C-alpha angles and dihedrals in degrees: 000000000000121000103196111102094234095052092041092055094040090053093046090052093051093245098130122082104157137359127186094221113357095178095052092044089051090053091049091051092048089052093059146300116327130200117233134174144203123200123224124198110221094223092134137020093251139038118239139208090274087068093046098098093056090046091050089053090056090046092050091046090055092046090059095051100263124124122250126206120199106203117203113209095222090143101037090046086074087066106031129226109267093195110139093337123137094218142008119287118248108258115247130219120249089249093055092048091051092049091048092050090054090052093047091050088055089050093052093048087064090064110028135035122250118184106210093181094050108021091180090070101049143045117302123237110204134176120206090211085077089073107014093057090058097051122120110221094222092047091049091053092049095044102037111006094069089063096056122085116208091212091054093047089052088055093062107114093228090056095041093055092054092048094043089057088051090239117145123260111195123219086241091061092041088064092058094090091050092053093045089052089051088054092058093051091045094050089048090053096043102037107010093250109177100170134055118194128190147129121309090256088068096059096106093049092047093050090049090055092049090051093049093050091049094047098046104030104021090233127146110228132164144223129211127179134197122224124261103258118220130165121250089262090056099255119144112257116257099020125116138166088272094050132250121010100234122207096213116087089219088064100036127016115247091241091057090048089052090046092052090062093040088059093058113136114256094245092055100051099093094042094049092046089058094045103040107029137057094232115127113272092240091055091048091053092048093051092046091058094058118107141185115025090343093068088063089059088051089052090054090052090050091049094048096045094046091047092047090057092051104035106015132266096274094053091046093052091046089054090049091050091048089053091049092053095045101041105027102033096032089239117184123225108354113197093229095057114115114266134204130190124235127187106259092221090067092059091041088061092041127257126220116242096247089057090051090059091048092050090049090055092240093118128038095211143011090258092053090049092050091050090050091053095043089052092055094245099115124091134173118197087355092299119118112247110223099171116060090202096049107133123233123196140175087279089069094061118119116201086350096303146076117236108214120191135189109197117319099307111045119071132165130180116221114209118193113226 
């Protein structure tokens, strides 16, 4: 059982899946502040809920007086992480990578504290392009390549799965683990990083970095992974019918972010409270044991606390109040409801109901929209839609918009433009 406050709380919150040497890491953390990092691939201009566990680890680390590093993969993005992917990623331009890094930095600033005026006192934002872009291939082979065994690299689960499916793995991708290992050694040399954290799918890459640092520099460093988070029904955390649940308001309205957490399955409430909020563990466990109508109150607390971390307390409480007005008071068109634009000419000509639900993003296909309507779960302007082909026009607008609802919890305002 660890004794250091960070590891004690991380374990109590269910944030630890594997650790290379938990006892030695515990001793290092008891001896004084440690520096730890998490790497983020700039494959989009925002992080999403699927990244939230790693971000919460950095947040918790900072809370307990240790120093977090958020490493942007500006260099490795030019290769692409092959871990547990069916095919190679499409390569991005330097401009796209730079734009994505800017968006991810904005995402991270919502969760952890960077001190731009005194970088020594806050979290560190690093970019592996700063060193990887300067590497000489021959020097890399001489310095690092000699420490990597092909047979061991082939044993990595992420590589084995690609090869077992007889799907190609390019030499470009095969080098990803080598470069990620180089990152760990470089961050240890530059900033004294002794711990790499990440999702359980990164275990092989993390261990390779530990081994390289030990072989070349004789340093003891550690790896710690978080569990793969799925819902009780088996769905991957952070995914929805509309895609990823982004943490930047520019990508996903605050109300929709709040609503994502409000829709948590009953069985997951206690677990998600511990993982994704700052509430005391004992309170999370108490709330998770509620049932009946009370579990819905616990879900609202989860939604508000998780949203407050990401978007601030005021925005979270505004989202909660919007939900109360819309769902509990039957309020009409609340200003904070998510909106989507629709060409006015489509409504001028008349649009069938099933298309309306597609355009609102409440159904992924025409068939899904038809099933929603046939099941009695579709409403437009708070009226149940019984005919999937019923036509709606500009004459049906209320306050200049259509309010489209899927069930009792999902609402979108369509604004003709």
